[in-house]
Amino acid sequence: MAANRATIHDLPQSLLGDVLARAPFVQRHGSLARVCRAWRQLVLSPQLLRRVEVHLQFRDPCLYDYGTDGSWVLDQEHDPAASLLCSLTFFPWLEAHAAPHVEQLTIRTRRLVFDIDDYEESLEVVARRLRDSLGRCDVLTHLTIALRQGPLHFHASDLAAAPRLRSLSLTISDLEHPDSSGLLEVDGLLALTALESLTLVGAALDLGGTSLAPKWQSWARPRGPKPHDGLPPSLTSLALDGYADFKSSVRRFLPQQLTALSSLRRLALGNVAADSPAAYIVLSRVSSLEELTLFRCSHLPTCLPQLSSLHALRLDSTPRGLAFPDEAAGALEQLAAGLQALGPLAHLTHLSLEGMPELPPTITGLTQLRALYWGAERPREPRLPAGPWTAGLQQLALSCHVAANSLAVLSAATRLECLAVFGSSSYENKDAAAELQVAAWAAKHPGLRRLAVSNGNSCERREHLDAGLAQLRLPPTLSIEQGSALLAQLQNV
């Protein structure tokens, strides 16, 4: 007689819950919930509803023949397992099942496609349902909303979980029509008394009293004069990016607020159109600042040497003129002067430089440096400078050509554990040769544990590298990966 075979249904409920929790959220509530009644009850248990993450695409059924009930539905081609999670039916589901339990909620959307005559009304329906649902999520600690369309008017004080929310991220990335619908309007932030991390990204930011440029005013909600709402003093991390019209926000709002954030350790500013390098002087009065990111900002702050508590610095296409040929000369001159000022920042441990054709000479004085990302595809100087600054390096990302030309310098980096290299955007034979040269060196470097080669999506490049690696004697302690995961990790200091 054959012995009875155990099945997955024989697992204890707690263990089965752990198994189902490893499946993506939309699969749990799509295909897995249909297996049997017990599984449906389990995926709706409190332990599996603490984290909800969905990616929706709303479409107008008048424009797309997805149904006759008048509801917007999730794009089935994008995620066929997520038929449950459809537009306006998602919010009642959230309120009925997840609201009492969800602690981490992430809602991302693709573009909202509506009949143009009802655009604003349709958008308001979605926004109202979102607001009503958030008013029922009273144990929420982390909230992320990423929309492909705006405007979004967000009233933080309406959140049921306002006193306990620790992380808030609001993003409108409407790059197709930023001048018409990318406004992010936020107020009531002081109600978030426990907030530690805040990220706001929009074509324009209106932070409770900001004076907007005229082209945005038609999208903003009318309201009477009111003082600036301010930022929660509990913040330790702040990221602001108004990628089309940040000038009004940074000049009229940000300088008044930063100095009140006595616990702020991480600050990221994107697309700041300040008048001059001296306009960032407020940063020098944030004594707790440890990490600073500037993305496509118009100037490099002259106050960098005064940031005595800074440990990590990321400069991405800053000054902004680096990306424009007619402004590059002036931007390079400003960059050289600004980076020369890095000398007093000898305590920096992490440095990320994107869009810069050369390293600052002062880098040799950064003897505490532990991680360096240099994202220049075609640098002016094809090798790293020698010096004691490499002795403490543990993580490094740079062009495969610079790495291949700097193997003698890298050999002095005895603590190096992770190395990520990348080639040019177009496949070149010399890229492959440089990658293999670096791999051969890595196989003999005793402390190296990870080598990542980011060679895009070219099958030819991958096959060429695989063939070359097969000829090398690689130690079992060295992991070689193809892809950009490590590169991205080192870029975001």
Short mmCIF file of C-alpha atoms in Angstrom, two decimals:
data_model
loop_
_atom_site.label_atom_id
_atom_site.label_comp_id
_atom_site.label_asym_id
_atom_site.label_seq_id
_atom_site.Cartn_x
_atom_site.Cartn_y
_atom_site.Cartn_z
CA MET A 1 0.00 0.00 0.00
CA ALA A 2 1.49 3.33 -1.07
CA ALA A 3 2.22 5.78 1.69
CA ASN A 4 0.10 8.93 1.79
CA ARG A 5 1.89 11.87 0.26
CA ALA A 6 1.81 15.17 2.04
CA THR A 7 0.67 18.18 0.03
CA ILE A 8 1.02 21.89 0.51
CA HIS A 9 -2.44 21.87 2.09
CA ASP A 10 -1.01 19.83 4.97
CA LEU A 11 1.30 22.64 6.05
CA PRO A 12 0.42 24.47 9.27
CA GLN A 13 -1.50 27.67 8.60
CA SER A 14 1.33 29.85 9.91
CA LEU A 15 3.89 28.16 7.66
CA LEU A 16 1.58 28.22 4.64
CA GLY A 17 1.08 31.92 5.28
CA ASP A 18 4.85 32.43 5.15
CA VAL A 19 4.96 30.56 1.82
CA LEU A 20 2.16 32.63 0.27
CA ALA A 21 3.74 35.82 1.58
CA ARG A 22 6.70 35.23 -0.73
CA ALA A 23 4.47 35.47 -3.81
CA PRO A 24 3.97 38.94 -5.35
CA PHE A 25 0.95 40.71 -3.91
CA VAL A 26 -1.10 40.70 -7.12
CA GLN A 27 -0.54 36.97 -7.59
CA ARG A 28 -1.63 36.23 -4.04
CA HIS A 29 -4.91 38.05 -4.56
CA GLY A 30 -5.33 36.91 -8.15
CA SER A 31 -4.55 33.31 -9.05
CA LEU A 32 -3.62 32.02 -5.56
CA ALA A 33 -6.82 33.32 -3.98
CA ARG A 34 -8.80 31.23 -6.46
CA VAL A 35 -7.18 27.91 -5.54
CA CYS A 36 -9.58 27.21 -2.69
CA ARG A 37 -11.61 28.93 0.00
CA ALA A 38 -8.95 28.28 2.65
CA TRP A 39 -6.30 30.02 0.57
CA ARG A 40 -8.59 32.97 -0.11
CA GLN A 41 -9.17 33.36 3.61
CA LEU A 42 -5.45 33.10 4.25
CA VAL A 43 -4.42 35.78 1.75
CA LEU A 44 -6.93 38.05 3.47
CA SER A 45 -5.48 37.36 6.91
CA PRO A 46 -3.96 40.31 8.81
CA GLN A 47 -0.40 38.99 8.50
CA LEU A 48 -0.60 39.04 4.69
CA LEU A 49 -2.26 42.45 4.51
CA ARG A 50 0.35 44.41 6.41
CA ARG A 51 2.09 45.24 3.14
CA VAL A 52 0.05 46.12 0.03
CA GLU A 53 1.77 47.02 -3.24
CA VAL A 54 -0.18 47.45 -6.49
CA HIS A 55 0.51 48.82 -9.96
CA LEU A 56 -2.68 50.01 -11.62
CA GLN A 57 -3.56 51.34 -15.03
CA PHE A 58 -6.84 53.18 -15.37
CA ARG A 59 -8.60 53.34 -18.71
CA ASP A 60 -11.92 54.80 -19.79
CA PRO A 61 -14.17 51.99 -21.09
CA CYS A 62 -15.67 54.49 -23.54
CA LEU A 63 -12.30 54.52 -25.26
CA TYR A 64 -11.30 50.89 -24.67
CA ASP A 65 -13.66 47.94 -24.92
CA TYR A 66 -12.70 46.39 -21.59
CA GLY A 67 -16.21 46.05 -20.24
CA THR A 68 -19.66 47.51 -20.04
CA ASP A 69 -19.99 48.29 -16.36
CA GLY A 70 -18.50 51.77 -16.65
CA SER A 71 -15.53 51.07 -14.39
CA TRP A 72 -11.89 51.69 -15.11
CA VAL A 73 -9.92 48.48 -15.11
CA LEU A 74 -6.37 47.31 -14.66
CA ASP A 75 -4.45 46.74 -17.87
CA GLN A 76 -4.67 42.94 -18.14
CA GLU A 77 -1.77 42.75 -20.59
CA HIS A 78 0.47 44.43 -18.05
CA ASP A 79 -0.43 42.05 -15.23
CA PRO A 80 -2.89 39.26 -16.08
CA ALA A 81 -2.75 37.89 -12.53
CA ALA A 82 -4.18 41.08 -11.08
CA SER A 83 -7.76 41.08 -12.33
CA LEU A 84 -8.99 41.77 -8.79
CA LEU A 85 -7.00 44.96 -8.50
CA CYS A 86 -8.87 47.22 -10.87
CA SER A 87 -9.30 50.96 -10.63
CA LEU A 88 -12.38 51.93 -8.70
CA THR A 89 -12.99 48.39 -7.46
CA PHE A 90 -9.55 48.36 -5.83
CA PHE A 91 -10.42 51.09 -3.34
CA PRO A 92 -13.51 49.32 -1.91
CA TRP A 93 -11.39 46.17 -1.63
CA LEU A 94 -8.74 48.15 0.24
CA GLU A 95 -11.30 49.60 2.62
CA ALA A 96 -13.11 46.31 3.23
CA HIS A 97 -10.13 44.01 3.71
CA ALA A 98 -6.75 45.73 4.11
CA ALA A 99 -7.45 49.12 5.71
CA PRO A 100 -7.48 47.89 9.34
CA HIS A 101 -4.19 46.02 8.89
CA VAL A 102 -2.04 47.64 6.19
CA GLU A 103 1.13 49.24 7.52
CA GLN A 104 3.01 49.71 4.23
CA LEU A 105 0.96 50.82 1.23
CA THR A 106 2.36 51.43 -2.26
CA ILE A 107 0.13 52.51 -5.15
CA ARG A 108 1.68 53.06 -8.56
CA THR A 109 -0.20 53.89 -11.73
CA ARG A 110 0.52 54.02 -15.38
CA ARG A 111 -0.99 56.77 -17.44
CA LEU A 112 -4.63 57.56 -16.72
CA VAL A 113 -6.49 57.54 -20.02
CA PHE A 114 -9.81 59.37 -19.97
CA ASP A 115 -12.15 61.00 -22.42
CA ILE A 116 -10.66 64.48 -22.78
CA ASP A 117 -14.04 66.14 -22.09
CA ASP A 118 -14.24 64.51 -18.66
CA TYR A 119 -10.53 64.55 -17.83
CA GLU A 120 -10.59 66.73 -14.73
CA GLU A 121 -13.81 65.18 -13.43
CA SER A 122 -12.52 61.63 -13.94
CA LEU A 123 -9.23 62.45 -12.27
CA GLU A 124 -11.07 63.94 -9.33
CA VAL A 125 -13.11 60.74 -8.92
CA VAL A 126 -9.94 58.69 -8.62
CA ALA A 127 -8.35 61.23 -6.25
CA ARG A 128 -11.46 61.32 -4.05
CA ARG A 129 -11.62 57.53 -3.76
CA LEU A 130 -7.93 57.46 -2.92
CA ARG A 131 -8.43 60.09 -0.23
CA ASP A 132 -11.43 58.24 1.25
CA SER A 133 -9.50 54.97 1.37
CA LEU A 134 -6.50 56.56 3.07
CA GLY A 135 -8.89 57.98 5.64
CA ARG A 136 -9.60 54.40 6.77
CA CYS A 137 -6.01 53.09 6.93
CA ASP A 138 -5.38 54.00 10.54
CA VAL A 139 -2.27 51.87 11.25
CA LEU A 140 -0.32 53.03 8.20
CA THR A 141 3.38 53.76 8.78
CA HIS A 142 4.72 53.88 5.20
CA LEU A 143 2.85 55.38 2.23
CA THR A 144 4.10 55.59 -1.37
CA ILE A 145 2.00 57.04 -4.20
CA ALA A 146 3.57 57.24 -7.66
CA LEU A 147 1.35 58.61 -10.42
CA ARG A 148 2.01 59.08 -14.12
CA GLN A 149 -0.42 61.98 -14.21
CA GLY A 150 -1.55 64.88 -12.11
CA PRO A 151 -2.35 67.24 -10.63
CA LEU A 152 -2.41 65.70 -7.16
CA HIS A 153 -3.75 67.70 -4.22
CA PHE A 154 -2.65 65.89 -1.08
CA HIS A 155 -3.89 66.91 2.35
CA ALA A 156 -1.70 65.13 4.87
CA SER A 157 -3.99 66.05 7.76
CA ASP A 158 -6.77 63.92 6.19
CA LEU A 159 -4.80 60.73 6.79
CA ALA A 160 -6.26 58.54 9.50
CA ALA A 161 -2.73 57.45 10.36
CA ALA A 162 -1.27 60.97 10.35
CA PRO A 163 0.20 60.75 13.89
CA ARG A 164 1.95 57.41 13.23
CA LEU A 165 3.11 57.78 9.60
CA ARG A 166 6.92 57.51 9.40
CA SER A 167 7.53 57.56 5.63
CA LEU A 168 5.70 59.45 2.86
CA SER A 169 6.63 59.46 -0.83
CA LEU A 170 4.53 61.30 -3.44
CA THR A 171 5.65 61.32 -7.07
CA ILE A 172 4.09 62.61 -10.29
CA SER A 173 6.30 61.67 -13.22
CA ASP A 174 4.31 63.07 -16.13
CA LEU A 175 7.20 63.63 -18.51
CA GLU A 176 4.91 63.67 -21.55
CA HIS A 177 2.87 66.69 -20.47
CA PRO A 178 4.67 68.24 -17.47
CA ASP A 179 3.45 71.74 -18.25
CA SER A 180 -0.21 70.81 -17.94
CA SER A 181 -0.65 68.11 -15.34
CA GLY A 182 2.45 67.57 -13.25
CA LEU A 183 1.56 69.75 -10.28
CA LEU A 184 1.99 68.25 -6.81
CA GLU A 185 0.20 70.30 -4.16
CA VAL A 186 0.77 69.27 -0.54
CA ASP A 187 -0.36 70.79 2.73
CA GLY A 188 -0.96 69.77 6.33
CA LEU A 189 2.48 68.18 6.70
CA LEU A 190 2.83 69.36 10.29
CA ALA A 191 0.09 66.87 11.21
CA LEU A 192 2.60 64.09 10.50
CA THR A 193 4.28 64.35 13.88
CA ALA A 194 6.19 61.05 13.58
CA LEU A 195 7.33 61.50 9.97
CA GLU A 196 10.99 60.62 9.41
CA SER A 197 11.25 60.33 5.60
CA LEU A 198 9.59 62.62 3.04
CA THR A 199 9.94 62.48 -0.76
CA LEU A 200 8.05 64.89 -3.03
CA VAL A 201 8.52 64.86 -6.80
CA GLY A 202 6.44 66.79 -9.31
CA ALA A 203 6.77 69.07 -12.29
CA ALA A 204 6.00 71.83 -9.81
CA LEU A 205 5.74 71.66 -6.04
CA ASP A 206 3.27 73.68 -4.01
CA LEU A 207 4.07 73.08 -0.37
CA GLY A 208 1.34 74.90 1.49
CA GLY A 209 1.93 78.53 0.62
CA THR A 210 4.45 78.43 -2.21
CA SER A 211 4.01 81.07 -4.89
CA LEU A 212 3.63 79.21 -8.18
CA ALA A 213 4.57 80.40 -11.62
CA PRO A 214 1.52 81.58 -13.64
CA LYS A 215 1.28 78.50 -15.86
CA TRP A 216 0.65 76.30 -12.81
CA GLN A 217 -1.87 78.50 -11.05
CA SER A 218 -4.83 77.25 -13.11
CA TRP A 219 -4.18 73.72 -11.80
CA ALA A 220 -3.79 74.73 -8.16
CA ARG A 221 -6.75 74.72 -5.83
CA PRO A 222 -8.07 78.16 -4.87
CA ARG A 223 -7.54 78.98 -1.23
CA GLY A 224 -7.21 82.02 0.94
CA PRO A 225 -3.95 83.39 2.31
CA LYS A 226 -2.37 81.06 4.83
CA PRO A 227 1.06 80.77 6.43
CA HIS A 228 3.52 78.17 5.25
CA ASP A 229 2.57 74.80 6.64
CA GLY A 230 6.18 73.93 7.32
CA LEU A 231 7.93 70.60 7.43
CA PRO A 232 7.69 68.15 10.34
CA PRO A 233 10.66 68.75 12.67
CA SER A 234 10.96 64.98 13.11
CA LEU A 235 12.31 64.55 9.55
CA THR A 236 15.63 62.75 9.16
CA SER A 237 15.41 62.31 5.35
CA LEU A 238 14.05 64.80 2.79
CA ALA A 239 13.96 64.66 -1.02
CA LEU A 240 12.44 67.42 -3.16
CA ASP A 241 12.42 67.54 -6.96
CA GLY A 242 10.36 69.93 -9.05
CA TYR A 243 11.65 68.85 -12.43
CA ALA A 244 9.93 71.60 -14.45
CA ASP A 245 9.38 74.51 -12.08
CA PHE A 246 11.25 74.04 -8.82
CA LYS A 247 12.58 77.58 -8.78
CA SER A 248 9.46 78.99 -7.17
CA SER A 249 9.45 76.29 -4.51
CA VAL A 250 13.09 76.34 -3.49
CA ARG A 251 13.37 80.11 -3.29
CA ARG A 252 10.15 80.81 -1.43
CA PHE A 253 9.78 77.73 0.72
CA LEU A 254 12.88 75.65 1.26
CA PRO A 255 15.29 78.23 2.75
CA GLN A 256 12.81 79.09 5.50
CA GLN A 257 12.34 75.49 6.54
CA LEU A 258 15.64 73.62 6.47
CA THR A 259 17.20 75.27 9.48
CA ALA A 260 14.28 74.10 11.65
CA LEU A 261 15.01 70.45 10.85
CA SER A 262 17.47 69.73 13.63
CA SER A 263 17.41 65.95 13.00
CA LEU A 264 17.82 66.05 9.21
CA ARG A 265 20.58 63.68 8.09
CA ARG A 266 19.79 63.03 4.41
CA LEU A 267 18.84 65.71 1.86
CA ALA A 268 18.27 65.32 -1.89
CA LEU A 269 17.44 68.28 -4.14
CA GLY A 270 16.57 67.93 -7.80
CA ASN A 271 16.47 70.57 -10.56
CA VAL A 272 17.02 73.54 -8.26
CA ALA A 273 17.26 76.71 -10.35
CA ALA A 274 19.01 78.87 -7.77
CA ASP A 275 20.38 82.25 -8.83
CA SER A 276 23.99 81.56 -7.86
CA PRO A 277 26.23 79.06 -6.05
CA ALA A 278 25.85 81.20 -2.92
CA ALA A 279 22.08 80.59 -2.83
CA TYR A 280 22.63 77.29 -1.01
CA ILE A 281 24.12 78.95 2.06
CA VAL A 282 21.19 77.66 4.11
CA LEU A 283 22.73 74.17 3.86
CA SER A 284 25.63 75.28 6.03
CA ARG A 285 23.19 75.91 8.87
CA VAL A 286 21.91 72.32 8.90
CA SER A 287 24.43 70.98 11.37
CA SER A 288 23.09 67.41 11.36
CA LEU A 289 23.40 66.86 7.58
CA GLU A 290 25.33 63.66 6.75
CA GLU A 291 24.25 62.87 3.16
CA LEU A 292 23.63 65.35 0.32
CA THR A 293 22.41 64.63 -3.22
CA LEU A 294 22.15 67.31 -5.92
CA PHE A 295 20.51 66.21 -9.17
CA ARG A 296 20.60 68.53 -12.21
CA CYS A 297 20.85 71.63 -10.05
CA SER A 298 21.92 74.87 -11.69
CA HIS A 299 24.95 75.47 -9.48
CA LEU A 300 27.42 73.70 -7.24
CA PRO A 301 27.09 75.16 -3.72
CA THR A 302 29.98 77.30 -2.56
CA CYS A 303 29.21 76.25 1.02
CA LEU A 304 30.32 72.62 0.50
CA PRO A 305 33.51 73.06 2.59
CA GLN A 306 31.38 74.25 5.51
CA LEU A 307 29.35 71.02 5.70
CA SER A 308 31.48 69.60 8.46
CA SER A 309 29.13 66.70 9.30
CA LEU A 310 28.83 65.49 5.68
CA HIS A 311 29.89 61.89 5.02
CA ALA A 312 28.22 61.12 1.67
CA LEU A 313 27.99 63.41 -1.37
CA ARG A 314 26.28 62.65 -4.67
CA LEU A 315 26.53 65.10 -7.58
CA ASP A 316 24.50 64.04 -10.61
CA SER A 317 24.73 66.36 -13.65
CA THR A 318 25.40 69.30 -11.34
CA PRO A 319 26.02 72.03 -12.43
CA ARG A 320 23.16 71.47 -14.85
CA GLY A 321 25.04 73.11 -17.74
CA LEU A 322 27.22 69.99 -18.07
CA ALA A 323 24.43 68.41 -20.11
CA PHE A 324 24.21 71.26 -22.64
CA PRO A 325 27.05 71.87 -25.14
CA ASP A 326 26.58 75.64 -25.22
CA GLU A 327 26.82 75.83 -21.41
CA ALA A 328 29.37 73.09 -20.78
CA ALA A 329 32.44 75.34 -20.71
CA GLY A 330 31.06 77.58 -17.97
CA ALA A 331 29.72 74.62 -16.04
CA LEU A 332 33.10 72.87 -16.15
CA GLU A 333 34.81 76.00 -14.84
CA GLN A 334 32.34 76.22 -11.97
CA LEU A 335 32.70 72.50 -11.35
CA ALA A 336 36.48 72.70 -11.14
CA ALA A 337 36.29 75.54 -8.64
CA GLY A 338 33.62 73.81 -6.60
CA LEU A 339 35.35 70.45 -6.46
CA GLN A 340 38.59 72.11 -5.48
CA ALA A 341 36.73 73.02 -2.32
CA LEU A 342 36.31 69.35 -1.43
CA GLY A 343 39.70 69.49 0.29
CA PRO A 344 38.26 70.33 3.73
CA LEU A 345 35.85 67.39 3.38
CA ALA A 346 38.56 64.85 4.09
CA HIS A 347 36.07 62.96 6.26
CA LEU A 348 33.89 61.97 3.25
CA THR A 349 33.31 58.22 3.12
CA HIS A 350 30.99 58.01 0.07
CA LEU A 351 31.30 60.02 -3.15
CA SER A 352 29.15 59.64 -6.28
CA LEU A 353 29.89 61.72 -9.40
CA GLU A 354 27.66 61.42 -12.47
CA GLY A 355 28.14 63.33 -15.72
CA MET A 356 31.59 64.65 -14.77
CA PRO A 357 34.40 64.14 -17.28
CA GLU A 358 37.19 64.11 -14.69
CA LEU A 359 37.83 63.51 -11.03
CA PRO A 360 38.78 66.48 -8.86
CA PRO A 361 42.51 66.59 -7.98
CA THR A 362 41.47 66.93 -4.35
CA ILE A 363 40.19 63.34 -4.36
CA THR A 364 43.66 62.15 -3.41
CA GLY A 365 43.15 63.89 -0.06
CA LEU A 366 39.96 61.96 0.74
CA THR A 367 41.73 59.29 2.75
CA GLN A 368 38.54 58.21 4.56
CA LEU A 369 36.76 57.33 1.30
CA ARG A 370 35.07 53.91 1.40
CA ALA A 371 32.90 54.04 -1.74
CA LEU A 372 33.35 55.87 -5.06
CA TYR A 373 31.02 55.97 -8.06
CA TRP A 374 32.34 57.80 -11.13
CA GLY A 375 29.80 57.65 -13.93
CA ALA A 376 31.82 59.18 -16.78
CA GLU A 377 31.45 57.04 -19.92
CA ARG A 378 34.22 58.86 -21.80
CA PRO A 379 36.40 60.59 -19.17
CA ARG A 380 39.11 63.06 -20.07
CA GLU A 381 41.64 61.34 -17.85
CA PRO A 382 41.72 57.60 -18.64
CA ARG A 383 43.08 56.44 -15.27
CA LEU A 384 42.67 56.89 -11.54
CA PRO A 385 45.22 58.98 -9.64
CA ALA A 386 47.57 57.05 -7.40
CA GLY A 387 47.86 57.82 -3.72
CA PRO A 388 46.89 56.75 -0.21
CA TRP A 389 43.23 57.61 -0.87
CA THR A 390 42.69 54.12 -2.36
CA ALA A 391 43.83 52.29 0.78
CA GLY A 392 40.40 52.39 2.42
CA LEU A 393 38.25 51.86 -0.70
CA GLN A 394 35.78 49.01 -0.29
CA GLN A 395 33.35 49.72 -3.16
CA LEU A 396 34.14 51.21 -6.56
CA ALA A 397 32.18 51.81 -9.79
CA LEU A 398 33.66 53.31 -12.95
CA SER A 399 34.21 52.89 -16.69
CA CYS A 400 35.76 49.57 -17.72
CA HIS A 401 38.41 51.51 -19.66
CA VAL A 402 39.44 53.59 -16.64
CA ALA A 403 39.55 50.42 -14.55
CA ALA A 404 41.67 48.58 -17.15
CA ASN A 405 44.10 51.51 -17.29
CA SER A 406 44.28 51.74 -13.49
CA LEU A 407 44.98 48.16 -12.44
CA ALA A 408 48.25 49.12 -10.77
CA VAL A 409 46.42 51.76 -8.73
CA LEU A 410 43.62 49.32 -7.88
CA SER A 411 46.13 46.75 -6.65
CA ALA A 412 46.92 49.16 -3.83
CA ALA A 413 43.24 49.10 -2.81
CA THR A 414 43.73 46.10 -0.55
CA ARG A 415 40.33 46.48 1.14
CA LEU A 416 38.36 46.56 -2.11
CA GLU A 417 35.41 44.12 -1.91
CA CYS A 418 33.01 45.23 -4.68
CA LEU A 419 33.90 46.50 -8.15
CA ALA A 420 31.35 47.49 -10.82
CA VAL A 421 32.40 48.46 -14.35
CA PHE A 422 30.42 49.63 -17.36
CA GLY A 423 31.17 50.08 -21.06
CA SER A 424 30.00 52.57 -23.63
CA SER A 425 26.34 52.82 -24.58
CA SER A 426 27.14 51.28 -27.96
CA TYR A 427 28.93 47.96 -28.24
CA GLU A 428 32.63 48.26 -29.02
CA ASN A 429 35.29 45.56 -29.21
CA LYS A 430 37.55 47.57 -26.94
CA ASP A 431 34.82 47.47 -24.27
CA ALA A 432 34.89 43.69 -24.26
CA ALA A 433 38.68 43.63 -24.13
CA ALA A 434 38.71 46.03 -21.17
CA GLU A 435 36.04 44.02 -19.34
CA LEU A 436 38.03 40.80 -19.68
CA GLN A 437 41.21 42.56 -18.61
CA VAL A 438 39.49 43.74 -15.43
CA ALA A 439 38.02 40.26 -14.82
CA ALA A 440 41.46 38.65 -15.13
CA TRP A 441 42.84 41.14 -12.60
CA ALA A 442 39.84 40.58 -10.28
CA ALA A 443 40.50 36.83 -10.24
CA LYS A 444 43.86 37.52 -8.60
CA HIS A 445 42.79 40.24 -6.16
CA PRO A 446 42.58 38.44 -2.80
CA GLY A 447 39.94 40.60 -1.11
CA LEU A 448 37.51 41.12 -3.98
CA ARG A 449 34.16 39.39 -3.49
CA ARG A 450 31.92 40.87 -6.21
CA LEU A 451 32.63 41.98 -9.76
CA ALA A 452 29.69 43.39 -11.72
CA VAL A 453 29.85 44.10 -15.44
CA SER A 454 27.05 46.32 -16.74
CA ASN A 455 27.00 45.75 -20.49
CA GLY A 456 23.43 46.70 -21.30
CA ASN A 457 21.04 44.31 -22.98
CA SER A 458 23.39 43.24 -25.75
CA CYS A 459 23.38 39.45 -26.12
CA GLU A 460 26.59 39.70 -28.12
CA ARG A 461 28.38 41.47 -25.30
CA ARG A 462 27.15 38.96 -22.73
CA GLU A 463 28.17 35.97 -24.85
CA HIS A 464 31.60 37.46 -25.49
CA LEU A 465 32.17 38.04 -21.78
CA ASP A 466 30.92 34.56 -20.86
CA ALA A 467 33.32 32.99 -23.35
CA GLY A 468 36.22 34.99 -21.94
CA LEU A 469 35.34 34.19 -18.33
CA ALA A 470 35.28 30.49 -19.17
CA GLN A 471 38.99 30.73 -19.97
CA LEU A 472 39.86 32.23 -16.58
CA ARG A 473 40.56 30.41 -13.35
CA LEU A 474 38.14 32.17 -11.04
CA PRO A 475 38.37 31.65 -7.27
CA PRO A 476 35.20 30.35 -5.58
CA THR A 477 35.16 33.42 -3.34
CA LEU A 478 34.61 35.77 -6.31
CA SER A 479 31.09 36.34 -7.60
CA ILE A 480 30.86 37.73 -11.14
CA GLU A 481 27.53 39.11 -12.27
CA GLN A 482 26.29 40.80 -15.42
CA GLY A 483 23.83 43.60 -14.85
CA SER A 484 23.42 47.00 -13.26
CA ALA A 485 22.21 46.11 -9.75
CA LEU A 486 25.54 46.75 -8.02
CA LEU A 487 26.15 49.80 -10.21
CA ALA A 488 22.86 51.35 -9.10
CA GLN A 489 23.60 50.49 -5.48
CA LEU A 490 26.92 52.32 -5.58
CA GLN A 491 25.46 55.26 -7.50
CA ASN A 492 22.88 55.96 -4.82
CA VAL A 493 25.15 56.68 -1.90
#
